[in-house]
Amino acid sequence: SSSVAVAAVLAAAAAPRPQLGPDGRVQDATKFLSGKLDDVKTMMGGDVMAIPRDQDLGIGQSTLCFRNLAFSIKDHDGAHKVILTPTSGAFAAGSMVALMGPSGCGKTTLLDMLAGKKTSAYAGEVFLNGRPRDRLYPRITSYVPQQDVMPAYWTVCEAVEFNHQLRVDADMSPELRRKFIDDILNFFGLFSVKDSLIGDETVRGISGGQRRRVSLARGFVGGSQIVFADEPTSGLSATDAELCVRALAAASRKQGVTFVVVIHQPRVEVAAMFDHLVLLTSHPGRVVYNGSFP
């Protein structure tokens, strides 16, 4: 129920914004995400909320706002069916945002509109740091779909490196790039399977939970300020689901990246890692709670 979902999500203190160099860029490009083993241990089993913000690599400084986002479709008889009523809100930089609600309430619709992936016409506006989205919006955001679509014969390392090469400066040396990829894999708990195949129904590969973390790592590795993820825990065991959300929460705390996640019936331990909730109800989809928790 709605009350149970609200009660499940506990308070989480928002970390301060990171400090960049005077030119707006990371000051030390040789310092990597998971330079401290303690951070990795914390991400995998400790208090993820205790991971400190990296003052050099904590690049997330993007606030996402939206106003009167709404979506409707036409029935076969020509009548309009409202999928999502006008919805407004704002997500601070470095937030872990959960979009929750029953099936058919418009969670994925709202996510797609925020991510700029909705191909059908919809109403409303989305702002990044107070300015309307422009053609550069996809460069600083990424979208992780519900289905993991990757070639079966890719290795874990190749999958993550492919996205990194597409989105990060081509002048980076191969040694520096490989070091960065290894640190990302370590951060997401994938370093031990870096040379394993992704696999599929016919090719033996990594587990479903590891495959989902590979998809999340691919969305994160390109330096996105905001990452949108559609039900990253669906179909996973309770342990794998918690590991996935821990990886996201750790990245959010350390780098100030905002994660907007559609999630369905999370456990209390998983819900506790979010600090902003958008709770919707269905028929039609409308927001009944939008905000943080005391």
CSV table of C-alpha atoms in Angstrom, one decimal:
chain,number,residue,atom,x,y,z
A,1,SER,CA,0.0,0.0,0.0
A,2,SER,CA,1.0,3.7,-0.3
A,3,SER,CA,1.4,4.1,3.5
A,4,VAL,CA,3.7,1.0,3.7
A,5,ALA,CA,5.8,2.3,0.8
A,6,VAL,CA,6.2,5.7,2.4
A,7,ALA,CA,7.1,4.2,5.8
A,8,ALA,CA,9.7,1.9,4.2
A,9,VAL,CA,11.8,4.7,2.8
A,10,LEU,CA,14.0,6.1,5.6
A,11,ALA,CA,15.7,9.5,6.0
A,12,ALA,CA,19.1,10.0,4.4
A,13,ALA,CA,21.2,13.1,4.8
A,14,ALA,CA,22.0,14.8,1.5
A,15,ALA,CA,25.7,15.2,0.9
A,16,PRO,CA,27.2,18.7,0.1
A,17,ARG,CA,28.0,19.6,-3.4
A,18,PRO,CA,31.5,18.7,-4.6
A,19,GLN,CA,34.2,21.3,-5.3
A,20,LEU,CA,35.7,21.4,-8.7
A,21,GLY,CA,38.8,23.3,-10.0
A,22,PRO,CA,38.7,26.9,-11.1
A,23,ASP,CA,38.2,25.8,-14.7
A,24,GLY,CA,35.2,23.7,-13.7
A,25,ARG,CA,37.0,20.4,-14.4
A,26,VAL,CA,38.4,17.7,-12.2
A,27,GLN,CA,41.7,18.9,-10.8
A,28,ASP,CA,43.5,15.5,-10.7
A,29,ALA,CA,42.6,13.2,-13.5
A,30,THR,CA,44.8,10.4,-12.2
A,31,LYS,CA,42.8,10.0,-9.0
A,32,PHE,CA,40.2,7.4,-9.5
A,33,LEU,CA,36.7,6.6,-8.2
A,34,SER,CA,37.5,3.7,-5.9
A,35,GLY,CA,41.0,4.6,-4.7
A,36,LYS,CA,40.2,3.5,-1.2
A,37,LEU,CA,39.5,-0.2,-0.5
A,38,ASP,CA,37.4,0.9,2.5
A,39,ASP,CA,34.9,2.5,0.2
A,40,VAL,CA,34.4,-0.7,-1.8
A,41,LYS,CA,34.0,-2.7,1.4
A,42,THR,CA,31.4,-0.2,2.6
A,43,MET,CA,29.5,-0.4,-0.6
A,44,MET,CA,29.4,-4.2,-0.6
A,45,GLY,CA,28.3,-4.7,3.0
A,46,GLY,CA,28.7,-1.7,5.3
A,47,ASP,CA,27.0,1.6,5.8
A,48,VAL,CA,26.7,3.1,2.4
A,49,MET,CA,25.6,6.4,3.7
A,50,ALA,CA,29.0,6.8,5.4
A,51,ILE,CA,30.9,7.0,2.1
A,52,PRO,CA,32.3,10.5,1.9
A,53,ARG,CA,32.1,12.8,-1.1
A,54,ASP,CA,35.2,12.9,-3.2
A,55,GLN,CA,36.3,16.5,-3.3
A,56,ASP,CA,38.2,16.0,-6.6
A,57,LEU,CA,36.0,13.5,-8.5
A,58,GLY,CA,32.6,14.4,-7.1
A,59,ILE,CA,31.5,16.1,-10.3
A,60,GLY,CA,27.7,16.0,-9.8
A,61,GLN,CA,26.3,19.5,-9.7
A,62,SER,CA,23.1,19.2,-11.7
A,63,THR,CA,19.6,19.9,-10.3
A,64,LEU,CA,16.7,18.4,-12.2
A,65,CYS,CA,13.3,20.2,-12.1
A,66,PHE,CA,10.1,19.5,-13.9
A,67,ARG,CA,6.8,21.3,-14.2
A,68,ASN,CA,3.3,20.0,-15.2
A,69,LEU,CA,4.5,16.9,-16.9
A,70,ALA,CA,1.5,15.0,-18.1
A,71,PHE,CA,0.7,12.3,-20.6
A,72,SER,CA,-2.4,10.9,-22.2
A,73,ILE,CA,-3.3,8.6,-25.1
A,74,LYS,CA,-6.3,8.1,-27.4
A,75,ASP,CA,-8.5,5.1,-27.1
A,76,HIS,CA,-9.8,3.2,-30.1
A,77,ASP,CA,-13.0,5.3,-29.9
A,78,GLY,CA,-11.0,8.5,-30.0
A,79,ALA,CA,-11.4,9.4,-26.3
A,80,HIS,CA,-8.4,10.6,-24.3
A,81,LYS,CA,-7.2,8.3,-21.6
A,82,VAL,CA,-5.1,10.1,-19.0
A,83,ILE,CA,-1.9,8.1,-18.0
A,84,LEU,CA,-0.3,10.7,-15.9
A,85,THR,CA,-1.9,13.9,-14.5
A,86,PRO,CA,0.2,17.1,-14.3
A,87,THR,CA,3.2,16.5,-12.1
A,88,SER,CA,5.9,18.9,-10.8
A,89,GLY,CA,9.0,18.5,-8.7
A,90,ALA,CA,12.7,19.0,-8.2
A,91,PHE,CA,15.6,16.6,-7.5
A,92,ALA,CA,18.8,18.0,-5.9
A,93,ALA,CA,22.3,17.0,-7.1
A,94,GLY,CA,23.5,13.8,-5.6
A,95,SER,CA,20.0,12.5,-4.7
A,96,MET,CA,18.8,8.9,-4.8
A,97,VAL,CA,15.3,9.3,-6.1
A,98,ALA,CA,12.8,6.4,-6.0
A,99,LEU,CA,9.7,6.4,-8.3
A,100,MET,CA,7.2,4.0,-6.7
A,101,GLY,CA,3.6,3.0,-7.2
A,102,PRO,CA,1.4,0.2,-8.5
A,103,SER,CA,1.4,-1.1,-12.0
A,104,GLY,CA,-0.1,1.3,-14.5
A,105,CYS,CA,0.5,4.5,-12.4
A,106,GLY,CA,2.9,6.1,-14.9
A,107,LYS,CA,6.2,5.5,-13.2
A,108,THR,CA,8.1,4.5,-16.4
A,109,THR,CA,6.2,7.2,-18.4
A,110,LEU,CA,7.4,9.8,-15.9
A,111,LEU,CA,11.0,8.4,-16.1
A,112,ASP,CA,11.0,8.5,-19.9
A,113,MET,CA,9.8,12.1,-20.0
A,114,LEU,CA,12.4,13.2,-17.5
A,115,ALA,CA,15.1,11.3,-19.5
A,116,GLY,CA,14.0,12.7,-22.8
A,117,LYS,CA,13.2,9.2,-24.1
A,118,LYS,CA,9.5,9.6,-24.6
A,119,THR,CA,8.8,9.6,-28.3
A,120,SER,CA,5.1,10.4,-28.1
A,121,ALA,CA,3.9,14.0,-27.5
A,122,TYR,CA,3.5,15.0,-23.8
A,123,ALA,CA,2.8,18.2,-21.9
A,124,GLY,CA,5.1,19.9,-19.5
A,125,GLU,CA,8.7,21.2,-19.1
A,126,VAL,CA,12.0,19.8,-17.8
A,127,PHE,CA,14.8,22.0,-16.5
A,128,LEU,CA,18.4,21.3,-15.8
A,129,ASN,CA,19.9,23.8,-13.3
A,130,GLY,CA,17.0,26.1,-14.0
A,131,ARG,CA,17.4,26.1,-17.8
A,132,PRO,CA,15.2,24.2,-20.3
A,133,ARG,CA,16.8,21.0,-21.7
A,134,ASP,CA,18.7,21.4,-25.0
A,135,ARG,CA,20.5,19.2,-27.4
A,136,LEU,CA,23.4,18.7,-25.0
A,137,TYR,CA,21.1,17.1,-22.4
A,138,PRO,CA,21.9,13.5,-23.5
A,139,ARG,CA,25.6,14.2,-23.0
A,140,ILE,CA,25.3,14.6,-19.3
A,141,THR,CA,22.6,12.0,-18.6
A,142,SER,CA,22.2,8.3,-19.3
A,143,TYR,CA,19.4,5.9,-19.4
A,144,VAL,CA,19.5,2.3,-18.2
A,145,PRO,CA,16.6,0.3,-19.6
A,146,GLN,CA,14.9,-2.6,-17.7
A,147,GLN,CA,16.2,-5.2,-20.1
A,148,ASP,CA,20.0,-5.8,-20.3
A,149,VAL,CA,20.8,-5.7,-24.0
A,150,MET,CA,24.4,-6.8,-24.5
A,151,PRO,CA,26.2,-9.2,-26.9
A,152,ALA,CA,26.6,-12.6,-25.2
A,153,TYR,CA,30.3,-12.8,-26.2
A,154,TRP,CA,31.3,-9.5,-24.7
A,155,THR,CA,33.3,-9.8,-21.5
A,156,VAL,CA,32.3,-7.6,-18.5
A,157,CYS,CA,35.3,-5.4,-19.1
A,158,GLU,CA,34.6,-4.9,-22.8
A,159,ALA,CA,31.0,-4.0,-22.1
A,160,VAL,CA,31.9,-1.2,-19.7
A,161,GLU,CA,34.9,0.0,-21.7
A,162,PHE,CA,32.7,0.3,-24.9
A,163,ASN,CA,30.5,2.9,-23.2
A,164,HIS,CA,33.5,4.7,-21.8
A,165,GLN,CA,35.2,5.0,-25.2
A,166,LEU,CA,31.9,6.4,-26.7
A,167,ARG,CA,31.5,9.1,-24.1
A,168,VAL,CA,34.9,10.0,-22.7
A,169,ASP,CA,37.7,12.0,-24.3
A,170,ALA,CA,39.4,10.0,-27.0
A,171,ASP,CA,42.8,11.5,-26.0
A,172,MET,CA,42.9,9.4,-22.8
A,173,SER,CA,45.8,7.0,-22.9
A,174,PRO,CA,44.9,3.2,-23.0
A,175,GLU,CA,46.6,2.7,-19.7
A,176,LEU,CA,44.7,5.5,-18.0
A,177,ARG,CA,41.4,4.3,-19.5
A,178,ARG,CA,42.0,0.7,-18.4
A,179,LYS,CA,42.9,1.8,-14.9
A,180,PHE,CA,39.7,3.9,-14.7
A,181,ILE,CA,37.6,0.9,-16.0
A,182,ASP,CA,39.1,-1.4,-13.5
A,183,ASP,CA,38.2,1.0,-10.7
A,184,ILE,CA,34.7,1.3,-11.9
A,185,LEU,CA,34.4,-2.5,-12.0
A,186,ASN,CA,35.8,-2.8,-8.5
A,187,PHE,CA,33.3,-0.2,-7.3
A,188,PHE,CA,30.4,-2.1,-8.7
A,189,GLY,CA,31.7,-5.4,-7.3
A,190,LEU,CA,32.5,-6.8,-10.8
A,191,PHE,CA,36.3,-6.8,-10.8
A,192,SER,CA,36.5,-10.5,-10.0
A,193,VAL,CA,34.4,-11.4,-13.2
A,194,LYS,CA,35.9,-8.7,-15.5
A,195,ASP,CA,37.1,-11.4,-18.0
A,196,SER,CA,33.9,-13.5,-17.8
A,197,LEU,CA,31.4,-13.5,-20.7
A,198,ILE,CA,28.1,-11.6,-20.4
A,199,GLY,CA,26.3,-14.7,-21.7
A,200,ASP,CA,22.7,-15.4,-22.5
A,201,GLU,CA,20.2,-18.3,-22.7
A,202,THR,CA,22.6,-20.4,-24.8
A,203,VAL,CA,26.0,-19.0,-23.7
A,204,ARG,CA,27.2,-19.5,-20.1
A,205,GLY,CA,28.1,-16.2,-18.5
A,206,ILE,CA,27.7,-14.1,-15.4
A,207,SER,CA,24.7,-14.2,-13.1
A,208,GLY,CA,21.6,-12.0,-13.6
A,209,GLY,CA,22.5,-9.8,-10.7
A,210,GLN,CA,26.0,-9.2,-12.1
A,211,ARG,CA,24.6,-8.6,-15.5
A,212,ARG,CA,22.3,-5.9,-14.1
A,213,ARG,CA,25.3,-4.3,-12.3
A,214,VAL,CA,27.2,-4.3,-15.6
A,215,SER,CA,24.3,-2.3,-17.2
A,216,LEU,CA,24.3,0.2,-14.3
A,217,ALA,CA,28.1,0.5,-14.6
A,218,ARG,CA,27.8,1.2,-18.3
A,219,GLY,CA,25.3,4.0,-17.5
A,220,PHE,CA,27.6,5.5,-14.9
A,221,VAL,CA,31.0,5.1,-16.5
A,222,GLY,CA,30.5,7.9,-19.1
A,223,GLY,CA,30.6,10.7,-16.5
A,224,SER,CA,26.8,11.3,-16.4
A,225,GLN,CA,25.5,13.9,-14.0
A,226,ILE,CA,22.1,12.2,-13.9
A,227,VAL,CA,21.4,8.4,-14.4
A,228,PHE,CA,17.8,7.2,-15.1
A,229,ALA,CA,17.2,3.5,-14.4
A,230,ASP,CA,14.0,1.6,-15.1
A,231,GLU,CA,13.4,-1.1,-12.5
A,232,PRO,CA,17.0,-2.2,-12.1
A,233,THR,CA,16.0,-4.7,-9.3
A,234,SER,CA,13.2,-6.5,-11.1
A,235,GLY,CA,13.7,-10.2,-11.4
A,236,LEU,CA,16.6,-10.3,-9.0
A,237,SER,CA,17.0,-12.0,-5.7
A,238,ALA,CA,16.8,-9.9,-2.5
A,239,THR,CA,20.6,-10.0,-2.2
A,240,ASP,CA,21.3,-9.1,-5.8
A,241,ALA,CA,18.7,-6.3,-5.6
A,242,GLU,CA,20.4,-4.8,-2.5
A,243,LEU,CA,23.8,-5.0,-4.1
A,244,CYS,CA,22.6,-3.1,-7.2
A,245,VAL,CA,21.1,-0.3,-5.1
A,246,ARG,CA,24.1,-0.2,-2.9
A,247,ALA,CA,26.3,0.4,-5.9
A,248,LEU,CA,24.1,3.3,-7.0
A,249,ALA,CA,23.9,4.8,-3.5
A,250,ALA,CA,27.7,4.6,-3.1
A,251,ALA,CA,28.2,6.3,-6.5
A,252,SER,CA,25.6,8.9,-5.6
A,253,ARG,CA,27.3,9.7,-2.2
A,254,LYS,CA,30.9,9.7,-3.6
A,255,GLN,CA,30.4,11.5,-6.9
A,256,GLY,CA,27.2,13.5,-6.4
A,257,VAL,CA,25.5,11.8,-9.3
A,258,THR,CA,21.7,11.9,-9.2
A,259,PHE,CA,20.0,8.5,-9.7
A,260,VAL,CA,16.3,8.5,-10.7
A,261,VAL,CA,15.1,4.9,-10.3
A,262,VAL,CA,11.8,3.2,-10.9
A,263,ILE,CA,11.6,0.5,-8.2
A,264,HIS,CA,8.9,-1.9,-7.3
A,265,GLN,CA,8.3,-3.1,-3.7
A,266,PRO,CA,11.8,-2.7,-2.3
A,267,ARG,CA,12.9,-4.2,1.0
A,268,VAL,CA,13.4,-1.9,3.9
A,269,GLU,CA,17.2,-2.3,3.6
A,270,VAL,CA,17.0,-1.2,0.0
A,271,ALA,CA,14.4,1.6,0.6
A,272,ALA,CA,16.7,3.1,3.3
A,273,MET,CA,19.3,3.9,0.6
A,274,PHE,CA,17.0,6.4,-1.1
A,275,ASP,CA,16.5,10.0,0.1
A,276,HIS,CA,13.7,11.2,-2.2
A,277,LEU,CA,10.5,9.5,-3.0
A,278,VAL,CA,7.9,10.2,-5.7
A,279,LEU,CA,4.9,8.0,-4.9
A,280,LEU,CA,2.2,7.6,-7.5
A,281,THR,CA,-1.2,6.0,-7.5
A,282,SER,CA,-3.1,4.8,-10.6
A,283,HIS,CA,-6.3,5.3,-12.7
A,284,PRO,CA,-5.2,7.9,-13.5
A,285,GLY,CA,-1.5,8.2,-12.5
A,286,ARG,CA,-1.1,11.0,-10.0
A,287,VAL,CA,1.4,11.9,-7.4
A,288,VAL,CA,0.4,11.4,-3.8
A,289,TYR,CA,3.8,12.2,-2.2
A,290,ASN,CA,6.9,13.9,-3.6
A,291,GLY,CA,9.7,14.9,-1.3
A,292,SER,CA,12.3,13.8,1.2
A,293,PHE,CA,11.8,12.3,4.6
A,294,PRO,CA,12.4,13.8,8.1
